[in-house]
mmCIF file with all atom_site columns, C-alpha atoms in Angstrom:
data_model
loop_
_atom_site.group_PDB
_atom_site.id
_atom_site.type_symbol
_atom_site.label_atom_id
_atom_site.label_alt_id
_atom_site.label_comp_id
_atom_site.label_asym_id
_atom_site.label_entity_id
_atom_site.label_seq_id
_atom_site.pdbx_PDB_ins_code
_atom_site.Cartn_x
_atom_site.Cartn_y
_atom_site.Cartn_z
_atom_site.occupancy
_atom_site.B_iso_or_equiv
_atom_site.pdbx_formal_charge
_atom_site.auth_seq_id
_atom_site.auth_comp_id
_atom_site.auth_asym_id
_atom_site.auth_atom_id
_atom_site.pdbx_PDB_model_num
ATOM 1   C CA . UNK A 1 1   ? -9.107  -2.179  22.827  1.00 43.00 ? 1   UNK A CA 1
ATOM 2   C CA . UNK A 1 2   ? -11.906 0.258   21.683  1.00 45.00 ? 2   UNK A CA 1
ATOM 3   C CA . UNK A 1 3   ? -12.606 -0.362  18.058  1.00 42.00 ? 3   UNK A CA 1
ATOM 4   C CA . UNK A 1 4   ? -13.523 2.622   15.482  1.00 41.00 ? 4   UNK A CA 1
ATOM 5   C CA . UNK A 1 5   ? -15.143 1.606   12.475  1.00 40.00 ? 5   UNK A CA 1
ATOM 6   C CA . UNK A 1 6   ? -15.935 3.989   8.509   1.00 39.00 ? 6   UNK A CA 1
ATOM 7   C CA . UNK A 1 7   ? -18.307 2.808   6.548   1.00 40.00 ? 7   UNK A CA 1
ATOM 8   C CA . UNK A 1 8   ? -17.371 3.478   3.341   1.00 42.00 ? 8   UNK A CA 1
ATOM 9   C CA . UNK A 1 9   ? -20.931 4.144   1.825   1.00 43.00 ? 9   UNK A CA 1
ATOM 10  C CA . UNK A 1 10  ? -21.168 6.528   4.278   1.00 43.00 ? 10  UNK A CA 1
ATOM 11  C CA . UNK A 1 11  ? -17.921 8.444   3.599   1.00 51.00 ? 11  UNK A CA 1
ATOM 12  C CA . UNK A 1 12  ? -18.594 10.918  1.022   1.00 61.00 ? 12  UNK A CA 1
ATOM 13  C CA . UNK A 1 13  ? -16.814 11.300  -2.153  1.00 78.00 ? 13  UNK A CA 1
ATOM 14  C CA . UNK A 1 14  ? -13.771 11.973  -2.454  1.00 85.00 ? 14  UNK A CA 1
ATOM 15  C CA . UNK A 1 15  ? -12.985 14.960  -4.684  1.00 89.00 ? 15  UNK A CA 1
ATOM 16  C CA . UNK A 1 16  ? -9.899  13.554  -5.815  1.00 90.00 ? 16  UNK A CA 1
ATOM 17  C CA . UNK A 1 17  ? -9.915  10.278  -5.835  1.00 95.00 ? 17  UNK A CA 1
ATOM 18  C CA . UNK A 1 18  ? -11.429 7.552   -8.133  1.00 94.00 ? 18  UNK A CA 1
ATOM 19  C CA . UNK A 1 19  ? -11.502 3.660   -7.984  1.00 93.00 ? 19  UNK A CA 1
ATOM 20  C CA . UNK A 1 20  ? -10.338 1.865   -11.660 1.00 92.00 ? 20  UNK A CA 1
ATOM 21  C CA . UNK A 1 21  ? -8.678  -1.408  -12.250 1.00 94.00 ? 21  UNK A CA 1
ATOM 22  C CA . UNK A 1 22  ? -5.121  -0.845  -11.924 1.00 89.00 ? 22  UNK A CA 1
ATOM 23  C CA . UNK A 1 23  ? -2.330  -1.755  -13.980 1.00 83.00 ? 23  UNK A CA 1
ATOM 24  C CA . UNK A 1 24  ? 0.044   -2.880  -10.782 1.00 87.00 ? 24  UNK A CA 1
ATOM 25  C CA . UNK A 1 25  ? -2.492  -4.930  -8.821  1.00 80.00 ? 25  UNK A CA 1
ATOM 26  C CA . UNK A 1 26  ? -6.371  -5.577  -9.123  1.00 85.00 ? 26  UNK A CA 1
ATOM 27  C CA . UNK A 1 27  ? -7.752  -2.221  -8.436  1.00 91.00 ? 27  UNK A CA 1
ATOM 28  C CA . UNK A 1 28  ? -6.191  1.320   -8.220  1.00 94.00 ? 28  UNK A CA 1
ATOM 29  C CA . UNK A 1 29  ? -6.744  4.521   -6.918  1.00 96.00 ? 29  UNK A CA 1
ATOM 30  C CA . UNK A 1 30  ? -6.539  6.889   -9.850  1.00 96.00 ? 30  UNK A CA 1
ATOM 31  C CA . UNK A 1 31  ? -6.845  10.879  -10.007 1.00 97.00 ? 31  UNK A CA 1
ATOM 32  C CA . UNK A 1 32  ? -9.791  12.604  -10.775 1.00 96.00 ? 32  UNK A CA 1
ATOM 33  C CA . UNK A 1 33  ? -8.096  16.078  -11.462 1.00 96.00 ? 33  UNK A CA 1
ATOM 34  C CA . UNK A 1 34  ? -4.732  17.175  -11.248 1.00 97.00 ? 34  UNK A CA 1
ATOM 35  C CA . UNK A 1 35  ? -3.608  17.280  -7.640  1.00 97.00 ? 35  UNK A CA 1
ATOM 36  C CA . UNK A 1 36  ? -0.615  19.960  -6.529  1.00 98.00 ? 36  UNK A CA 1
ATOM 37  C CA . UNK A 1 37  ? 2.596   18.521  -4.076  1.00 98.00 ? 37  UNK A CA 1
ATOM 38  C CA . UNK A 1 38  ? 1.625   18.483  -0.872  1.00 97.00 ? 38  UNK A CA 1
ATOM 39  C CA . UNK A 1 39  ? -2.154  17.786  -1.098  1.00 97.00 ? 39  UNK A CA 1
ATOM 40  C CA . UNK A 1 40  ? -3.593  15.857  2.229   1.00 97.00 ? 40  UNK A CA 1
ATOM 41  C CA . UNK A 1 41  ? -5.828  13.600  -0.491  1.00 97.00 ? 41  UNK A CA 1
ATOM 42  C CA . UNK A 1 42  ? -7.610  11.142  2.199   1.00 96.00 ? 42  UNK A CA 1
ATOM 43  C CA . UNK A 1 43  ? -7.339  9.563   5.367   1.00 96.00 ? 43  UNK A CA 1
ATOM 44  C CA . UNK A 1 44  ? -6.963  5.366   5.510   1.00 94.00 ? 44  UNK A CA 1
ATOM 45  C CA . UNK A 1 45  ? -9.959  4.303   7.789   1.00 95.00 ? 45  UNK A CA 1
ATOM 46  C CA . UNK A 1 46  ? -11.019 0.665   8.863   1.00 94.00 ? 46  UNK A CA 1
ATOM 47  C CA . UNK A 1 47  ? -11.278 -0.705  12.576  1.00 94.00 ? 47  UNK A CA 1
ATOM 48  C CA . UNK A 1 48  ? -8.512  0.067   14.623  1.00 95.00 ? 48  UNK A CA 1
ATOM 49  C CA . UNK A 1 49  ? -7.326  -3.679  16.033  1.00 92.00 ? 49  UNK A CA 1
ATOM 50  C CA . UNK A 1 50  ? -4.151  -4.943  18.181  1.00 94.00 ? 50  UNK A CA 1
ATOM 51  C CA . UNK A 1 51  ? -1.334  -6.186  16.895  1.00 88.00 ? 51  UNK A CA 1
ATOM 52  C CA . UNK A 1 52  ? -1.650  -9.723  17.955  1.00 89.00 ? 52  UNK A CA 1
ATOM 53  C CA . UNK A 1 53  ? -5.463  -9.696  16.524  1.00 91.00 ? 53  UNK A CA 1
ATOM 54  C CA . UNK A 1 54  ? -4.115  -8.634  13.265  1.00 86.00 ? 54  UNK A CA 1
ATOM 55  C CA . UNK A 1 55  ? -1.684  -11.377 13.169  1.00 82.00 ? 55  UNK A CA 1
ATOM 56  C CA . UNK A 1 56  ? -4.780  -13.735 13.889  1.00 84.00 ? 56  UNK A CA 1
ATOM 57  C CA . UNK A 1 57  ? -6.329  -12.316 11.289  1.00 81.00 ? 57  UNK A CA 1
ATOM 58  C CA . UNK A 1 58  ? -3.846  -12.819 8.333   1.00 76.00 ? 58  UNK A CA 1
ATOM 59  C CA . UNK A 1 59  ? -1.401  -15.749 8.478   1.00 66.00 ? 59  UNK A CA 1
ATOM 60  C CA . UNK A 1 60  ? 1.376   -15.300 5.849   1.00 58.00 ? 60  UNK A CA 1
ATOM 61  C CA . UNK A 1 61  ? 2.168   -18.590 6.174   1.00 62.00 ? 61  UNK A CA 1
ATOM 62  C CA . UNK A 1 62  ? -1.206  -19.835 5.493   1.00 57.00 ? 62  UNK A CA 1
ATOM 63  C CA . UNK A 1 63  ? -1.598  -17.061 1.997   1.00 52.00 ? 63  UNK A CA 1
ATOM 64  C CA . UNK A 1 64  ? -0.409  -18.650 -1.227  1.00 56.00 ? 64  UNK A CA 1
ATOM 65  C CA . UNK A 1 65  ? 0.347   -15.023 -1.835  1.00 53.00 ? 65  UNK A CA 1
ATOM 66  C CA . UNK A 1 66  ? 0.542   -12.025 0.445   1.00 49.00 ? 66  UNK A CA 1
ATOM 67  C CA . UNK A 1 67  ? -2.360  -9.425  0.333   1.00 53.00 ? 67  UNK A CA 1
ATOM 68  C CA . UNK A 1 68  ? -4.119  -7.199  3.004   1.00 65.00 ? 68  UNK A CA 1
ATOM 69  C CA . UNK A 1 69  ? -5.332  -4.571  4.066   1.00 83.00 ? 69  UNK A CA 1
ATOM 70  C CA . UNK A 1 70  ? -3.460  -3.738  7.677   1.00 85.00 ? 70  UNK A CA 1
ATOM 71  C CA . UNK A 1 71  ? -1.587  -0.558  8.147   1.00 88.00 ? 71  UNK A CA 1
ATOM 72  C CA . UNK A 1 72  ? 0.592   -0.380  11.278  1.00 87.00 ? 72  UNK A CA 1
ATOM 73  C CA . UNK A 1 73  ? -0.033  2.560   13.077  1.00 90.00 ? 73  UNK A CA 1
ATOM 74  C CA . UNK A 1 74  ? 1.897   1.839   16.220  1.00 90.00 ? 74  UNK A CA 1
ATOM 75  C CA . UNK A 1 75  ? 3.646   -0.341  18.063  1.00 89.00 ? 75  UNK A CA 1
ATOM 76  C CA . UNK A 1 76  ? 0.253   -1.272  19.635  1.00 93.00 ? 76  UNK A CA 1
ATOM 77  C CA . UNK A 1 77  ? -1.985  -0.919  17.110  1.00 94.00 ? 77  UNK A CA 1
ATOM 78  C CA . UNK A 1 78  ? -3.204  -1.705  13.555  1.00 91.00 ? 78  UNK A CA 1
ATOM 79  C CA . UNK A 1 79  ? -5.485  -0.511  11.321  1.00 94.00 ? 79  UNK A CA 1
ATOM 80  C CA . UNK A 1 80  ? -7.895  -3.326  9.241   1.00 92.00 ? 80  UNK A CA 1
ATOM 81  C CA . UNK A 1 81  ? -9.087  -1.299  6.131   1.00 91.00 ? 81  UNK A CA 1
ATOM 82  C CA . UNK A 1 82  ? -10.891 -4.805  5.362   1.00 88.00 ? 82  UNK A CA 1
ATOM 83  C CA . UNK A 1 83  ? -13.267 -3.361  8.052   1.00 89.00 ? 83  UNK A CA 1
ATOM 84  C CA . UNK A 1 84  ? -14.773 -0.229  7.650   1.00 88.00 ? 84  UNK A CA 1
ATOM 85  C CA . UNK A 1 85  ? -12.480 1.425   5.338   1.00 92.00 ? 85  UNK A CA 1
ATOM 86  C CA . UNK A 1 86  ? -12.349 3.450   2.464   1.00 94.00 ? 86  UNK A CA 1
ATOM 87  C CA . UNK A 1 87  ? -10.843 3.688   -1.040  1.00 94.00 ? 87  UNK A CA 1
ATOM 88  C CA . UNK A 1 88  ? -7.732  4.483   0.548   1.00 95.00 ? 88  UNK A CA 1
ATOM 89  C CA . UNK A 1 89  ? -7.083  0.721   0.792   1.00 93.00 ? 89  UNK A CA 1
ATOM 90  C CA . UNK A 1 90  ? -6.512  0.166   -2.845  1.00 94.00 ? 90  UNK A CA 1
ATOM 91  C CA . UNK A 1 91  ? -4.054  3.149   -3.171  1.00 95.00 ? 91  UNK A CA 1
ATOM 92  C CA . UNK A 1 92  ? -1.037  0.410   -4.309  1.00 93.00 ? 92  UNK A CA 1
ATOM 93  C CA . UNK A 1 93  ? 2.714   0.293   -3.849  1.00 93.00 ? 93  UNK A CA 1
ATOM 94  C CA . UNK A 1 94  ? 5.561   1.565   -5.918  1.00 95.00 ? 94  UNK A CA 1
ATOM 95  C CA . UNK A 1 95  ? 9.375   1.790   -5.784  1.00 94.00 ? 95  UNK A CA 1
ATOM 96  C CA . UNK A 1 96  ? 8.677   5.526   -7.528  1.00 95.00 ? 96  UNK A CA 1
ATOM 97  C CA . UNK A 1 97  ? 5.644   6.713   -5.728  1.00 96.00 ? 97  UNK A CA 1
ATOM 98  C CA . UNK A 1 98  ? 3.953   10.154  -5.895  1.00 97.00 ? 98  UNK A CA 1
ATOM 99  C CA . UNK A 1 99  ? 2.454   9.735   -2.698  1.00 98.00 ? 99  UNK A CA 1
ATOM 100 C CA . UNK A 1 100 ? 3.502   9.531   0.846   1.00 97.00 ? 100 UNK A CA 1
ATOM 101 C CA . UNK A 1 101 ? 1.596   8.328   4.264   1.00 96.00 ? 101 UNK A CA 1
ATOM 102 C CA . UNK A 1 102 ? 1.812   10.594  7.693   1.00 96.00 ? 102 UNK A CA 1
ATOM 103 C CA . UNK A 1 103 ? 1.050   9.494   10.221  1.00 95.00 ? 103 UNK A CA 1
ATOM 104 C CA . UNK A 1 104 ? -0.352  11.939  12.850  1.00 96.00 ? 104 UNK A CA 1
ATOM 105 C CA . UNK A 1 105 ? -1.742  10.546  16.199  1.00 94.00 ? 105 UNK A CA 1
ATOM 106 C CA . UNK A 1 106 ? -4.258  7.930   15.773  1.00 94.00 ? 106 UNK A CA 1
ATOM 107 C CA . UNK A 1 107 ? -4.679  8.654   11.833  1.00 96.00 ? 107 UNK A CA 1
ATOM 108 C CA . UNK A 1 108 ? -2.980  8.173   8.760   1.00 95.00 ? 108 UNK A CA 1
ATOM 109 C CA . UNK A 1 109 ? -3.282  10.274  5.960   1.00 97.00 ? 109 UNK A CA 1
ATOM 110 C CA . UNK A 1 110 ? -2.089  9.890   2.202   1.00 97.00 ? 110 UNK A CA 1
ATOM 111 C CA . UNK A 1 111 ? -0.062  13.312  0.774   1.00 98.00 ? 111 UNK A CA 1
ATOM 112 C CA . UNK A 1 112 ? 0.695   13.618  -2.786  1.00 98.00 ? 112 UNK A CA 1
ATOM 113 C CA . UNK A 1 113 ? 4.305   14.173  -2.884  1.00 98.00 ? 113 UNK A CA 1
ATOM 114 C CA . UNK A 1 114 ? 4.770   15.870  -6.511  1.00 98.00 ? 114 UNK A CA 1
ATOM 115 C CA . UNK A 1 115 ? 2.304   17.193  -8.815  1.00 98.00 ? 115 UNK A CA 1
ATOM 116 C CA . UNK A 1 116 ? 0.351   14.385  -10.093 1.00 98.00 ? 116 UNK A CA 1
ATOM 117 C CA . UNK A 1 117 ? -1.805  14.183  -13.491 1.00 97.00 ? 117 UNK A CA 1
ATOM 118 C CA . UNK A 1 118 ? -5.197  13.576  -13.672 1.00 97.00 ? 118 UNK A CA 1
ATOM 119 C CA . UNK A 1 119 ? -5.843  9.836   -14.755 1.00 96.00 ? 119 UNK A CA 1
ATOM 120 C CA . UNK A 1 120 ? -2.539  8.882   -13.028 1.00 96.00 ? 120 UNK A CA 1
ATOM 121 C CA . UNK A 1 121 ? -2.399  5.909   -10.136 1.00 96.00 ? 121 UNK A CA 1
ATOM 122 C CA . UNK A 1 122 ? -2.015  6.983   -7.130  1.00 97.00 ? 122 UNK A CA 1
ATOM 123 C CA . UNK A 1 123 ? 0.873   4.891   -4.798  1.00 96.00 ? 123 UNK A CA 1
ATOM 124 C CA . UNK A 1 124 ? 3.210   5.058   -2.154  1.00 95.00 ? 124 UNK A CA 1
ATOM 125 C CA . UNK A 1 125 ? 6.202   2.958   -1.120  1.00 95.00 ? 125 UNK A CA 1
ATOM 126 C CA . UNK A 1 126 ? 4.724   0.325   2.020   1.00 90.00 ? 126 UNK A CA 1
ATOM 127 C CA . UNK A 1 127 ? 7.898   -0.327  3.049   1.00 91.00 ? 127 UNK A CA 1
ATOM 128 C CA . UNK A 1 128 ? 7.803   -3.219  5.084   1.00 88.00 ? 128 UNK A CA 1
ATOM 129 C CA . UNK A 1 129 ? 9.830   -3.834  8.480   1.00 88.00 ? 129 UNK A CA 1
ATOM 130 C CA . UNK A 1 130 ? 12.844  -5.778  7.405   1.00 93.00 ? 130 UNK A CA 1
ATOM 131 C CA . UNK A 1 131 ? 12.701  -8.493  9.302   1.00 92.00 ? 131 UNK A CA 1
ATOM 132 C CA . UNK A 1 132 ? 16.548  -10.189 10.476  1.00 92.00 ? 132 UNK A CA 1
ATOM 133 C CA . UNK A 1 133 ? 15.286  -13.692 9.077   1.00 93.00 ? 133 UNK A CA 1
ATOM 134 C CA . UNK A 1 134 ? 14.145  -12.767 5.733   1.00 92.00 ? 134 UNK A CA 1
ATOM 135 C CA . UNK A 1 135 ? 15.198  -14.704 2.720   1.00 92.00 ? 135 UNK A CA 1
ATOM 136 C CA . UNK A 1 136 ? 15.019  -13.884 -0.817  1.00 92.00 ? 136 UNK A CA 1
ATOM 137 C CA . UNK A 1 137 ? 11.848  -16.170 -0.777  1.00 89.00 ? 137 UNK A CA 1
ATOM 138 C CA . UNK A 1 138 ? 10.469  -13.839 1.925   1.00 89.00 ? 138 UNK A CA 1
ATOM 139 C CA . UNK A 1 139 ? 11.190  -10.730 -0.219  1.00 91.00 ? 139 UNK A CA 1
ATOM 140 C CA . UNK A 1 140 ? 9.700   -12.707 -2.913  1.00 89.00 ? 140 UNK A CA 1
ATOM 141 C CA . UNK A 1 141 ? 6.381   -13.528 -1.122  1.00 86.00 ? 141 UNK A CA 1
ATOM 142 C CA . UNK A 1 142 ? 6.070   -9.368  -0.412  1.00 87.00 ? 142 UNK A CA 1
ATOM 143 C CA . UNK A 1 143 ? 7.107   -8.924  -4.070  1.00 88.00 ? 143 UNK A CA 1
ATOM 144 C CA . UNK A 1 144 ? 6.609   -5.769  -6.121  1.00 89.00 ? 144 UNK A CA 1
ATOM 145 C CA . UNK A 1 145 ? 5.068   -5.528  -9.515  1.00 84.00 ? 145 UNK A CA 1
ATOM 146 C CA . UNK A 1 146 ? 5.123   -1.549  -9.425  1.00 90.00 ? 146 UNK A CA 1
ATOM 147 C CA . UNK A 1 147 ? 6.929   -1.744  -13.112 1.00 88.00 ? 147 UNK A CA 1
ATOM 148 C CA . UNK A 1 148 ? 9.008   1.187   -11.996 1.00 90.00 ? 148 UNK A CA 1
ATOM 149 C CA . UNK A 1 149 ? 12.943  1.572   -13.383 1.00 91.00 ? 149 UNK A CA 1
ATOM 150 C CA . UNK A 1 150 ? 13.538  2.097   -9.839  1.00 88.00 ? 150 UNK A CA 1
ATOM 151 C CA . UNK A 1 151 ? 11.735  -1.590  -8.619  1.00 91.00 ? 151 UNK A CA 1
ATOM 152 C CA . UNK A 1 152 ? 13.359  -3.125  -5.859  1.00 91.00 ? 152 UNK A CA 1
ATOM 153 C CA . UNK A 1 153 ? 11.516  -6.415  -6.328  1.00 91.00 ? 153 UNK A CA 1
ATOM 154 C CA . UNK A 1 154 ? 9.730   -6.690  -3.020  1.00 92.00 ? 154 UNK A CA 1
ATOM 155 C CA . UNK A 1 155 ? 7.579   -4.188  -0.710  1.00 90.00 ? 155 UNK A CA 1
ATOM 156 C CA . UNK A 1 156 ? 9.665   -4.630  1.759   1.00 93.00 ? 156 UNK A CA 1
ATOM 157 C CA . UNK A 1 157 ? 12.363  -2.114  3.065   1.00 92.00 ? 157 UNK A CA 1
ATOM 158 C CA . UNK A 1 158 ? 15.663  -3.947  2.542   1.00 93.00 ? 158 UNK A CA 1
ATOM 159 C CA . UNK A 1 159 ? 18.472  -2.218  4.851   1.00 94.00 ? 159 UNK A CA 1
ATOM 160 C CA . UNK A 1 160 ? 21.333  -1.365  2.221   1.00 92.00 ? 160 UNK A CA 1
ATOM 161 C CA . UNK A 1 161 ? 23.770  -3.970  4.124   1.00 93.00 ? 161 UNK A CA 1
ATOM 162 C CA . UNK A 1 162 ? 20.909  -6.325  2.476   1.00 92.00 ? 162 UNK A CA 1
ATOM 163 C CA . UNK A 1 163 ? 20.555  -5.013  -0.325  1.00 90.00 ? 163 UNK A CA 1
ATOM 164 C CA . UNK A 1 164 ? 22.346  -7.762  -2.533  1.00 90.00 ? 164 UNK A CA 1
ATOM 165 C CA . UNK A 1 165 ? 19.179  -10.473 -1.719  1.00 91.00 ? 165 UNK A CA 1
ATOM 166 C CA . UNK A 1 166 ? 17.395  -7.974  -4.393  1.00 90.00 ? 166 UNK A CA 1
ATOM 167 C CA . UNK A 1 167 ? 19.704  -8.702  -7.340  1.00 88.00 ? 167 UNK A CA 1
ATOM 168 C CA . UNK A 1 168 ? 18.472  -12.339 -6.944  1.00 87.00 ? 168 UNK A CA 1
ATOM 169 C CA . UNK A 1 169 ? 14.686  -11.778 -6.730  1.00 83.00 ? 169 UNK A CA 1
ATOM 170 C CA . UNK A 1 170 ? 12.545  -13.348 -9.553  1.00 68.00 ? 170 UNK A CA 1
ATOM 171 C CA . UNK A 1 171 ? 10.938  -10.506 -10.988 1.00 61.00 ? 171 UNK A CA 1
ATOM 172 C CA . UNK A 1 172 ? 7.540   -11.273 -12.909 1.00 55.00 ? 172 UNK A CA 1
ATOM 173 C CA . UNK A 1 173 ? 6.729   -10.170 -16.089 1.00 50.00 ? 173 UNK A CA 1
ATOM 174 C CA . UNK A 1 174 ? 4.470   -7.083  -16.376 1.00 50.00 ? 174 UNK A CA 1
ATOM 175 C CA . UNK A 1 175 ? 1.676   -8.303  -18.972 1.00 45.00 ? 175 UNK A CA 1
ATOM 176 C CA . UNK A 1 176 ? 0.251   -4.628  -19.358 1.00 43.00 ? 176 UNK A CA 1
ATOM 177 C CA . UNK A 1 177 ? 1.763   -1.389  -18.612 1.00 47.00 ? 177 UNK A CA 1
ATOM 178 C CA . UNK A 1 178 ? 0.802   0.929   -16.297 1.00 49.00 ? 178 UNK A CA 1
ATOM 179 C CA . UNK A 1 179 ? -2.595  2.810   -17.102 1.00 49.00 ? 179 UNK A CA 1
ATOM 180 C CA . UNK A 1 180 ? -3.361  6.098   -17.508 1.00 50.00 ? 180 UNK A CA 1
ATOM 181 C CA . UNK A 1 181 ? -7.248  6.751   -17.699 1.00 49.00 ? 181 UNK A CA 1
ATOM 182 C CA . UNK A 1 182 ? -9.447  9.269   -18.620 1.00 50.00 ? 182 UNK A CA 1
ATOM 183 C CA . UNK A 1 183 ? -11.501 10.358  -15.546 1.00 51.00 ? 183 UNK A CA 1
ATOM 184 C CA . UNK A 1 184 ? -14.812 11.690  -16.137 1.00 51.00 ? 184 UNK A CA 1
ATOM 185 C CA . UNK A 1 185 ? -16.016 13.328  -12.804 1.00 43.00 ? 185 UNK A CA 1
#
């Protein structure tokens, strides 16, 4: 498989976008201005790799806790933001996002999906394949810590037939709420 690699020093900057610690997981994408519904904001870049490399790659069973930076794009192929990608990778999840990702032939691209402030985080929902085997310790081990009313608990898209595993997930404690920063330009 032909690999396609962004450097991210030499992407230029994004008009839109700015990178600040976050107050739902290490670092955060964060709005520089106010962005209008339906703005194409960036495209998520990093080496395009197979499936079963990706796998290789990242071992859930061998994380103490789960965190990467693989987008599926197809049923073929992933892409490894790790790798050549761009501050797209630290746009986070949320239960109540304001952003969506499209994906259009061999790209994604994250759309804001309502008006968003400037200074606001920037996330979309990851939704995760349910898997038939998944336990609440699964959902745990994909858990969310979005701080939304609407939190489900987990990134992971629980069919509703399954959706009483999320009444017994052990939600964490959020220790700060989410920010909202000034951003200078």
């Amino acid at each position: 498989m032909a690999t396609r690699t962004v450097s991210p020093r030499s992407s230029p900057r994004n008009k839109w976008l700015v990178l600040r610690r976050s107050g739902i997981h290490g670092r955060g994408v964060y709005a520089r201005a106010d962005i209008a519904k339906g703005t194409r904001l960036i495209e998520y870049t990093g080496e395009h790799l197979s499936n079963a490399e990706a796998d290789r790659r990242y071992e859930d069973e061998k994380m103490r806790r789960h965190h990467t930076f693989l987008f599926i794009l197809n049923s073929r192929t992933c892409i490894d933001a790790a790798a050549g990608g761009n501050i797209s990778r630290y746009i986070n999840h949320s239960c109540d996002p304001n952003c969506e990702a499209i994906t259009e032939g061999q790209h994604i691209w994250i759309d804001a999906i309502r008006d968003i402030r400037a200074g606001e985080e920037l996330a979309y929902d990851y939704e995760y394949d349910w898997l038939p085997e998944y336990t609440v310790k699964d959902l745990e081990f994909y858990g969310c810590h979005c701080g939304s009313a609407n939190c489900r608990g987990t990134i992971v898209d629980v069919p509703e037939r399954k959706r009483y595993l999320l009444k017994e997930i052990r939600r964490p404690r959020r220790s700060r709420p989410v920010q909202r920063t000034a951003i200078g330009a």
